Coordinates of C-alpha atoms and ligand atoms in Angstrom, one line a residue:
Chain A
X36 CA -66.8 31.2 -2.4
X37 CA -64.4 32.0 -4.9
X38 CA -65.1 34.9 -7.2
X39 CA -62.9 36.7 -9.5
X40 CA -62.7 38.2 -13.1
X41 CA -59.8 37.0 -15.3
X42 CA -58.6 38.8 -18.0
X43 CA -55.4 38.4 -20.2
X44 CA -54.0 41.4 -21.9
X45 CA -52.0 41.4 -25.1
X46 CA -49.9 44.4 -24.4
X47 CA -48.0 45.4 -20.9
X48 CA -49.7 49.0 -22.0
X49 CA -53.1 47.3 -21.2
X50 CA -52.1 45.3 -18.7
X51 CA -50.9 48.2 -16.6
X52 CA -53.6 50.5 -17.3
X53 CA -55.9 47.8 -15.3
X54 CA -54.0 47.3 -12.8
X55 CA -54.0 51.2 -12.5
X56 CA -57.5 50.7 -12.0
X57 CA -57.7 48.0 -10.0
X58 CA -54.4 48.2 -7.9
X59 CA -55.1 46.5 -4.6
X60 CA -57.7 44.5 -5.8
X61 CA -55.9 42.8 -8.7
X62 CA -53.5 40.0 -8.1
X63 CA -50.9 39.3 -11.3
X64 CA -50.8 35.9 -12.3
X65 CA -47.5 34.2 -13.8
X66 CA -47.8 30.3 -13.9
X67 CA -49.9 30.3 -10.8
X68 CA -47.5 28.0 -9.0
X69 CA -47.9 30.0 -5.4
X70 CA -50.5 32.4 -6.6
X71 CA -53.1 29.6 -7.2
X72 CA -52.8 28.0 -3.7
X73 CA -52.9 31.5 -2.4
X74 CA -56.0 32.1 -4.0
X75 CA -57.0 28.6 -2.8
X76 CA -56.1 29.0 0.6
X77 CA -57.9 32.6 1.2
X78 CA -54.7 34.0 1.7
X79 CA -55.2 36.6 -0.9
X80 CA -58.7 37.5 -1.9
X81 CA -58.3 39.0 -5.2
X82 CA -61.5 40.6 -7.4
X83 CA -59.3 40.7 -10.7
X84 CA -57.2 38.1 -11.6
X85 CA -54.4 39.6 -14.5
X86 CA -52.7 36.9 -16.1
X87 CA -49.9 38.2 -17.9
X88 CA -48.2 35.3 -19.0
X89 CA -49.4 36.2 -23.0
X90 CA -47.6 39.2 -23.6
X91 CA -45.1 39.1 -26.2
X92 CA -42.6 41.9 -24.7
X93 CA -42.7 40.1 -21.4
X94 CA -41.2 36.6 -22.8
X95 CA -38.1 37.9 -24.3
X96 CA -35.0 36.2 -23.1
X97 CA -31.6 38.2 -24.9
X98 CA -28.3 39.4 -23.8
X99 CA -28.4 43.1 -24.8
X100 CA -26.2 45.8 -23.8
X101 CA -23.8 44.0 -21.6
X102 CA -26.8 42.3 -19.6
X103 CA -29.0 39.2 -20.1
X104 CA -32.5 40.4 -19.9
X105 CA -34.8 37.7 -18.4
X106 CA -38.3 39.0 -19.4
X107 CA -41.2 37.9 -16.4
X108 CA -42.8 35.7 -18.1
X109 CA -39.7 33.6 -19.1
X110 CA -40.4 30.2 -17.1
X111 CA -37.5 28.0 -15.7
X112 CA -37.6 25.3 -18.4
X113 CA -37.2 28.1 -20.9
X114 CA -34.1 29.0 -18.7
X115 CA -32.9 25.8 -18.1
X116 CA -32.8 25.3 -22.0
X117 CA -31.1 28.7 -22.9
X118 CA -27.6 28.4 -24.3
X119 CA -27.5 32.0 -23.0
X120 CA -28.4 31.3 -19.3
X121 CA -25.9 28.1 -19.4
X122 CA -23.0 29.9 -20.7
X123 CA -23.1 33.1 -19.6
X124 CA -25.4 32.8 -15.6
X125 CA -24.1 29.1 -15.1
X126 CA -25.0 30.1 -11.1
X127 CA -28.7 30.7 -12.4
X128 CA -29.0 28.3 -14.3
X129 CA -27.8 25.8 -11.5
X130 CA -30.3 27.6 -9.3
X131 CA -33.0 27.3 -12.1
X132 CA -32.4 22.9 -12.2
X133 CA -33.1 22.7 -8.6
X134 CA -36.5 24.4 -8.7
X135 CA -39.7 21.8 -8.0
X136 CA -40.2 19.9 -11.1
X137 CA -40.2 19.5 -14.7
X138 CA -44.4 20.0 -14.2
X139 CA -43.7 22.8 -12.2
X140 CA -40.7 24.8 -14.1
X141 CA -42.8 24.8 -17.6
X142 CA -44.9 26.6 -15.9
X143 CA -43.6 28.8 -13.0
X144 CA -41.1 32.1 -13.8
X145 CA -38.0 33.4 -11.7
X146 CA -40.1 36.7 -11.5
X147 CA -43.1 35.0 -9.9
X148 CA -40.5 33.3 -7.6
X149 CA -38.7 36.8 -6.7
X150 CA -42.5 38.6 -6.8
X151 CA -43.7 35.9 -4.3
X152 CA -40.9 36.5 -1.8
X153 CA -40.5 33.7 0.7
X154 CA -37.6 34.1 2.3
X155 CA -36.7 30.5 0.2
X156 CA -36.9 31.4 -2.9
X157 CA -34.4 29.8 -5.2
X158 CA -33.6 32.5 -7.8
X159 CA -32.8 35.3 -4.9
X160 CA -28.8 34.4 -3.4
X161 CA -28.0 33.8 -7.0
X162 CA -29.6 36.8 -8.7
X163 CA -27.7 39.1 -5.8
X164 CA -24.7 37.9 -6.3
X165 CA -24.3 38.7 -10.2
X166 CA -25.7 42.2 -9.1
X167 CA -29.2 42.0 -11.0
X168 CA -31.7 44.5 -11.3
X169 CA -35.1 44.2 -11.3
X170 CA -37.0 46.4 -13.6
X171 CA -40.9 47.5 -12.3
X172 CA -43.0 49.4 -14.4
X173 CA -46.1 51.6 -13.6
X174 CA -48.7 53.9 -16.1
X175 CA -46.7 56.5 -15.2
X176 CA -42.8 55.0 -15.6
X177 CA -40.6 52.6 -15.2
X178 CA -37.9 52.4 -12.4
X179 CA -34.8 50.2 -11.7
X180 CA -34.4 48.5 -8.1
X181 CA -30.8 46.1 -7.2
X182 CA -32.0 42.6 -6.8
X183 CA -30.2 42.9 -2.6
X184 CA -33.2 45.8 -2.3
X185 CA -35.9 44.2 -3.7
X186 CA -37.0 42.0 -1.0
X187 CA -38.2 44.0 2.1
X188 CA -39.9 41.7 4.3
X189 CA -41.2 37.8 4.1
X190 CA -43.8 37.6 1.3
X191 CA -43.0 41.7 0.6
X192 CA -41.2 43.7 -2.1
X193 CA -41.3 47.0 -3.0
X194 CA -43.4 46.4 -5.6
X195 CA -46.5 48.7 -5.0
X196 CA -50.0 47.7 -5.7
X197 CA -50.1 49.8 -9.3
X198 CA -46.5 48.0 -10.3
X199 CA -45.6 44.9 -12.8
X200 CA -42.3 43.7 -12.9
X201 CA -41.4 43.5 -16.3
X202 CA -37.9 41.9 -16.4
X203 CA -34.4 40.7 -14.3
X204 CA -31.9 42.1 -16.2
X205 CA -28.0 40.6 -15.5
X206 CA -24.5 42.0 -15.9
X207 CA -22.2 40.0 -18.2
X208 CA -18.6 39.3 -16.6
X209 CA -15.2 40.0 -18.3
X210 CA -12.8 37.9 -17.3
X211 CA -12.6 34.0 -15.7
X212 CA -15.3 34.0 -12.8
X213 CA -16.9 31.0 -11.3
X214 CA -20.2 30.5 -9.1
X215 CA -22.3 27.8 -7.1
X216 CA -25.7 27.3 -5.4
X217 CA -26.1 25.0 -3.2
X218 CA -29.6 23.9 -1.9
X219 CA -30.6 22.1 1.3
X220 CA -33.8 20.1 0.5
X221 CA -35.2 17.2 2.4
X222 CA -34.8 15.3 -0.4
X223 CA -34.8 15.9 -4.7
X224 CA -37.8 17.7 -6.3
X225 CA -40.0 19.8 -5.3
X226 CA -38.7 20.4 -1.7
X227 CA -38.3 24.6 -1.1
X228 CA -34.7 25.4 0.7
X229 CA -34.3 24.6 4.0
X230 CA -30.9 26.9 3.5
X231 CA -29.7 28.2 0.7
X232 CA -26.2 29.6 -0.4
X233 CA -24.9 31.3 -3.6
X234 CA -21.2 32.2 -4.3
X235 CA -19.6 33.9 -7.0
X236 CA -15.6 34.9 -7.3
X237 CA -13.8 36.4 -9.7
X238 CA -10.1 36.7 -11.4
X239 CA -9.2 38.9 -8.6
X240 CA -10.9 36.6 -5.9
X241 CA -13.5 39.3 -4.9
X242 CA -16.4 37.0 -3.6
X243 CA -20.1 37.9 -3.2
X244 CA -21.8 35.7 -0.7
X245 CA -25.8 35.4 -0.6
X246 CA -27.9 33.0 1.6
X247 CA -32.0 31.9 1.5
X248 CA -33.8 30.5 3.9
X249 CA -32.0 32.1 6.8
X250 CA -33.5 35.2 8.0
X251 CA -36.9 37.2 7.0
X252 CA -35.6 38.1 3.4
X253 CA -32.9 36.6 1.4
X254 CA -29.2 38.6 2.0
X255 CA -26.0 39.4 1.6
X256 CA -23.6 38.6 3.6
X257 CA -21.0 41.6 3.3
X258 CA -18.6 40.5 6.5
X259 CA -17.7 37.6 4.7
X260 CA -16.7 39.1 1.5
X261 CA -14.9 41.4 3.0
X262 CA -12.9 38.7 5.1
X263 CA -12.0 36.3 1.4
X264 CA -11.7 39.7 -0.6
X265 CA -8.6 39.7 -2.7
X266 CA -6.9 36.4 -0.7
X267 CA -6.1 32.6 -1.4
X268 CA -9.3 31.7 1.0
X269 CA -7.5 29.6 3.4
X270 CA -8.5 27.4 6.3
X271 CA -8.0 30.2 8.4
X272 CA -9.3 33.2 6.5
X273 CA -12.5 30.7 5.8
X274 CA -13.0 30.1 9.8
X275 CA -13.4 33.7 10.0
X276 CA -15.7 34.5 6.9
X277 CA -17.9 31.4 8.3
X278 CA -18.0 33.0 11.9
X279 CA -19.5 36.4 9.4
X280 CA -22.3 34.0 8.0
X281 CA -23.2 32.6 11.0
X282 CA -23.3 36.3 13.0
X283 CA -25.4 37.4 9.9
X284 CA -27.7 35.0 9.5
X285 CA -31.2 34.6 11.3
X286 CA -32.4 31.4 10.7
X287 CA -35.7 30.0 12.6
X288 CA -36.9 26.8 13.3
X289 CA -39.9 25.1 11.6
X290 CA -41.0 22.1 10.7
X291 CA -38.1 21.2 7.9
X292 CA -35.4 21.9 10.1
X293 CA -34.5 23.5 13.6
X294 CA -32.4 26.3 13.8
X295 CA -29.3 25.0 15.1
X296 CA -29.7 22.3 12.5
X297 CA -29.6 25.6 9.8
X298 CA -26.7 27.5 11.7
X299 CA -25.1 24.2 11.7
X300 CA -25.4 23.7 7.9
X301 CA -24.9 28.0 6.9
X302 CA -21.2 26.8 7.8
X303 CA -21.2 23.1 6.0
X304 CA -22.5 24.7 2.6
X305 CA -20.4 27.8 3.1
X306 CA -17.5 25.7 2.7
X307 CA -18.9 23.8 -0.3
X308 CA -19.9 26.7 -2.3
X309 CA -16.8 28.4 -1.8
X310 CA -14.7 25.4 -2.8
X311 CA -16.6 25.1 -5.9
X312 CA -17.1 28.6 -6.9
X313 CA -13.1 29.0 -6.4
X314 CA -12.6 25.1 -8.5
X315 CA -15.0 26.1 -11.1
X316 CA -12.7 29.2 -11.9
X317 CA -9.4 27.7 -11.5
X318 CA -10.0 24.4 -13.2
X319 CA -14.0 24.5 -14.6
X320 CA -14.5 21.3 -12.6
X321 CA -17.2 20.5 -10.8
X322 CA -19.3 20.8 -13.6
X323 CA -22.3 23.2 -13.2
X324 CA -25.7 20.9 -12.4
X325 CA -23.5 18.8 -10.3
X326 CA -24.5 18.0 -6.9
X327 CA -22.4 19.4 -4.6
X328 CA -24.1 17.7 -1.0
Chain B
X191 CA -69.3 36.0 -14.2
X192 CA -68.3 33.2 -16.6
X193 CA -66.0 33.0 -20.0
X194 CA -66.5 31.3 -22.9
X195 CA -63.4 29.7 -23.4
X196 CA -62.3 27.6 -26.6
X197 CA -59.3 24.7 -26.4
X198 CA -58.2 21.6 -28.7
X199 CA -58.7 18.9 -26.7
X200 CA -57.0 15.7 -28.0
X201 CA -57.4 16.8 -31.1
X202 CA -61.2 17.7 -30.9
X203 CA -62.3 21.5 -30.8
X204 CA -64.0 22.6 -27.5
X205 CA -66.3 25.3 -26.4
X206 CA -67.2 25.5 -23.0
X207 CA -68.2 28.3 -20.2
X208 CA -66.7 28.4 -17.4
X209 CA -66.6 30.7 -14.2
X210 CA -63.1 32.1 -13.6
X211 CA -62.5 30.1 -10.7
X212 CA -63.1 27.2 -12.1
X213 CA -60.2 24.7 -11.9
X214 CA -58.8 23.2 -15.4
X215 CA -58.7 20.0 -13.7
X216 CA -62.7 19.9 -12.5
X217 CA -63.5 21.1 -16.2
X218 CA -61.2 18.2 -17.5
X219 CA -62.9 15.8 -15.3
X220 CA -66.7 16.7 -14.5
X221 CA -67.7 18.5 -17.7
X222 CA -65.4 17.2 -20.5
X223 CA -65.3 13.4 -19.3
X224 CA -61.3 13.4 -19.4
X225 CA -60.9 10.9 -16.1
X226 CA -57.0 10.1 -16.2
X227 CA -56.3 13.0 -14.8
X228 CA -56.4 12.6 -11.5
X229 CA -56.8 14.8 -8.2
X230 CA -53.9 13.8 -6.0
X231 CA -52.4 16.6 -4.1
X232 CA -54.3 19.8 -5.6
X233 CA -51.2 21.3 -4.3
X234 CA -48.9 20.4 -7.7
X235 CA -47.0 18.1 -5.8
X236 CA -48.0 14.7 -6.9
X237 CA -48.4 14.6 -10.6
X238 CA -51.4 12.5 -10.6
X239 CA -53.1 15.4 -12.8
X240 CA -50.0 16.3 -15.6
X241 CA -51.6 17.0 -18.5
X242 CA -49.9 18.0 -21.7
X243 CA -51.2 21.8 -22.7
X244 CA -49.4 23.5 -25.7
X245 CA -46.6 20.9 -26.0
X246 CA -45.6 20.9 -22.4
X247 CA -46.5 19.1 -18.9
X248 CA -48.0 21.1 -16.5
X249 CA -50.0 20.8 -13.2
X250 CA -54.1 21.1 -14.3
X251 CA -54.8 20.6 -10.1
X252 CA -52.8 24.6 -10.0
X253 CA -54.5 26.0 -13.3
X254 CA -58.3 27.7 -13.8
X255 CA -59.9 26.3 -17.2
X256 CA -59.6 29.9 -18.5
X257 CA -55.7 30.2 -18.8
X258 CA -56.2 27.3 -21.1
X259 CA -58.2 29.4 -23.6
X260 CA -56.7 29.2 -27.3
X261 CA -54.6 26.3 -26.0
X262 CA -53.9 23.0 -27.4
X263 CA -54.3 20.1 -24.4
X264 CA -53.5 16.4 -24.7
X265 CA -54.7 13.5 -22.4
X266 CA -54.6 10.2 -21.7
X267 CA -57.5 9.7 -24.0
X268 CA -56.1 11.2 -27.1
X269 CA -53.3 9.0 -27.4
X270 CA -54.5 6.3 -29.3
X271 CA -56.0 9.1 -31.7
X272 CA -52.6 11.0 -31.9
X273 CA -50.5 7.9 -32.2
X274 CA -49.0 7.3 -28.8
X275 CA -50.2 4.4 -27.4
X276 CA -47.1 2.6 -27.3
X277 CA -46.0 4.1 -24.6
X278 CA -49.2 2.7 -22.5
X279 CA -48.5 -0.7 -24.0
X280 CA -45.0 -0.5 -22.7
X281 CA -46.0 0.3 -19.1
X282 CA -48.2 -2.4 -19.6
X283 CA -45.9 -5.4 -20.4
X284 CA -43.6 -4.1 -17.4
X285 CA -46.2 -4.4 -15.2
X286 CA -45.2 -0.7 -14.2
X287 CA -48.1 0.4 -12.1
X288 CA -50.4 -1.6 -9.4
X289 CA -53.2 1.0 -8.1
X290 CA -52.8 2.4 -11.6
X291 CA -53.5 6.4 -9.6
X292 CA -50.3 7.9 -10.7
X293 CA -49.8 6.0 -14.3
X294 CA -51.4 8.8 -16.7
X295 CA -49.2 11.3 -14.5
X296 CA -46.2 9.6 -15.7
X297 CA -47.3 8.2 -18.6
X298 CA -47.8 11.8 -20.1
X299 CA -44.4 13.1 -18.4
X300 CA -42.6 9.9 -20.1
X301 CA -44.0 11.3 -23.2
X302 CA -42.4 14.8 -23.1
X303 CA -39.2 13.9 -22.1
X304 CA -39.0 11.8 -25.1
X305 CA -40.2 14.7 -27.3
X306 CA -37.6 16.3 -26.2
X307 CA -34.9 14.1 -25.6
X308 CA -34.8 10.8 -27.2
X309 CA -31.9 9.1 -25.7
X310 CA -32.1 10.2 -22.4
X311 CA -29.9 8.4 -19.4
X312 CA -30.7 6.9 -16.3
X313 CA -30.3 10.6 -14.3
X314 CA -32.2 12.5 -16.8
X315 CA -35.2 9.8 -16.8
X316 CA -34.9 10.4 -12.9
X317 CA -35.3 13.9 -13.0
X318 CA -38.1 14.3 -15.7
X319 CA -39.9 12.0 -13.5
X320 CA -39.1 13.8 -10.5
X321 CA -42.1 15.0 -9.8
X322 CA -44.6 12.6 -10.0
X323 CA -45.6 10.6 -6.9
X324 CA -45.9 6.6 -6.5
X325 CA -47.6 4.8 -3.5
X326 CA -47.4 1.2 -4.7
X327 CA -44.4 0.3 -7.4
X328 CA -41.0 1.8 -6.1
X329 CA -40.6 3.0 -9.3
X330 CA -38.3 0.3 -11.2
X331 CA -40.4 -0.9 -13.3
X332 CA -41.5 2.7 -14.3
X333 CA -38.1 3.2 -15.0
X334 CA -37.3 -0.1 -17.1
X335 CA -40.2 0.6 -19.5
X336 CA -38.8 3.9 -20.0
X337 CA -35.8 2.2 -20.9
X338 CA -37.3 -0.3 -23.0
X339 CA -39.4 2.6 -24.6
X340 CA -36.1 4.6 -25.3
X341 CA -34.3 1.2 -27.3
X342 CA -37.2 0.4 -28.7
X343 CA -37.5 3.9 -30.2
X344 CA -33.4 3.6 -31.6
X345 CA -33.7 0.3 -32.8
X346 CA -36.5 1.8 -35.1
X347 CA -34.7 4.7 -36.1
X348 CA -31.3 3.3 -36.8
Ligands
FAD211 C1 -44.5 22.1 -5.9 C2 -44.3 22.7 -6.1 C3 -42.8 23.1 -5.4 C4 -42.3 24.4 -5.9 N1 -41.1 24.3 -5.6 C5 -39.9 24.9 -5.4 C6 -38.9 25.0 -5.0 O1 -38.2 24.1 -5.1 N2 -37.8 26.6 -4.9 C7 -38.5 27.6 -4.9 O2 -37.7 28.5 -5.0 N3 -40.3 28.0 -5.5 C8 -40.4 26.7 -5.8 N4 -42.1 26.3 -5.4 C9 -43.0 27.3 -6.2 C10 -43.0 28.0 -7.0 O3 -43.2 27.5 -8.1 C11 -41.8 29.8 -7.2 O4 -42.3 30.8 -6.7 C12 -42.2 29.9 -8.9 O5 -41.0 30.7 -9.8 C13 -43.8 31.0 -8.6 O6 -43.5 31.4 -10.3 P1 -45.1 31.8 -10.9 O7 -44.6 32.1 -12.2 O8 -45.9 30.2 -10.9 O9 -45.9 32.5 -9.8 P2 -47.3 33.2 -9.7 O10 -47.7 32.0 -8.8 O11 -47.8 33.4 -11.1 O12 -46.8 34.4 -9.1 C14 -46.2 34.4 -7.6 C15 -46.2 36.0 -7.2 O13 -45.8 37.4 -7.9 C16 -46.6 37.8 -8.3 N5 -46.4 38.3 -9.5 C17 -46.2 37.3 -10.5 N6 -45.7 37.9 -11.7 C18 -45.3 39.5 -11.4 C19 -45.3 40.3 -12.0 N7 -44.8 40.2 -13.7 N8 -44.5 41.7 -11.7 C20 -45.2 41.9 -10.0 N9 -45.6 40.5 -9.9 C21 -45.9 39.6 -9.9 C22 -48.4 37.4 -8.3 O14 -48.8 38.1 -8.2 C23 -47.8 36.2 -6.9 O15 -47.9 37.0 -5.3 C24 -42.9 25.6 -5.2 C25 -44.2 25.0 -5.9 C26 -44.8 24.5 -6.0 C27 -46.3 23.9 -6.2
FES212 S1 -53.1 16.5 -8.1 FE1 -52.2 17.9 -8.9 S2 -50.1 17.5 -8.5 FE2 -51.3 16.9 -7.1
FES213 S1 -49.8 2.7 -8.9 FE1 -50.2 3.4 -7.5 S2 -49.5 5.5 -6.7 FE2 -48.2 4.5 -8.3

């Protein structure tokens, strides 16, 4: 029998003081598209739900001081509809469109997605390649953690029981760049990734490469980034970089896919993601949102 | 532990006492007589429980009723009163349903799509309806109903 109390604070200060008082007995509720089922299945047994949806300070989506700030209460539907996201963070726009379906995206938030921290979390790899920062507050202060250091294990993050993630900030890039996000699902709409890869390339051919769903946490692939750095990605270099990818990822076999299939697709998707990012930087095609796989 | 919550349901003010763990779908169906929203999967995957909350479709199976405090909810029951009956009629005309279990969800999603995008192309229609599953029809008639709806509205505007 589920028995919890529910509070809907109107300010962050109020939410943080509830969080301080209730700690690990509380769960933070945003869209609830992950948390609701965790509670129904009794994976989580909170005594208090702190609903953060109606806190104005967490609903902001804006450009400020050279970064795009995505408040914790901003939903995927809001991100997809934002010109700021489409124009300046196209990889994040592209990946957000692949989360679930409209009815879920109307409630689901990006912050909820990364805080839930499953290895396949859609936004993890795209945020990692953009050098995103995660802003975390508690009643005694605030701190900022790079997205690459945010995940500590499956369903685990650096967020402590008295803390709340308030926003994500993504630094804007100067000059030309190209991004891509490739998701391997079994069908379109509502399937989580079996393999996901995000790539960012800039004018100087600096590459940032990240994978999701092929290890306990989403990860950057520094070995592959180093191989490709500053050079035109020839077939030979791509092979070397692919070898780095395959020696870094540690996919498991589960109900969705075997380990071998995932490894195979890591390599296939690598080529598609690099090709799309480079070509988008140079020619703008294929358009963001076009199917890459 | 109970809460008194209030919301507008199909244009009528509602006040009701709920436990925080009561699901919105159960409250709508079992206590407020809203049977258009169906319990399909209970996991957010099929769209049968879709209702419109503050202008956006949501999965009422994935929400607690307390979360809806202060909001405006629309369901199929209110379509006549809200002047949206045409979508239902066109779905009927196209024989877009067999058992009908998925129908309210599809109609709610269509209504949302057309309110945001009066002239969607085939891809945009698919995208908007991708979260609604139908076991019976194969979707063809559903798409043709939506397309006729689009044409009809365009015709009226020009
Ligand atoms: C049918 C269906 C399809 C889905 N498809 C996808 C998919 O394709 N890709 C994908 O990645 N995910 C998918 N998901 C999972 C889910 O929708 C996403 O992870 C979503 O982004 C979660 O956001 P939310 O706002 O609903 O989070 P919630 O469920 O509200 O919260 C998720 C977790 O984060 C914590 N949390 C929330 N806000 C904060 C905060 N501010 N600070 C600290 N902790 C916080 C919560 O306590 C909870 O543990 C799907 C879910 C469903 C039901
Ligand atoms: S019953 Fe809610 S989505 Fe299936
Ligand atoms: S008509 Fe039977 S599920 Fe759609």
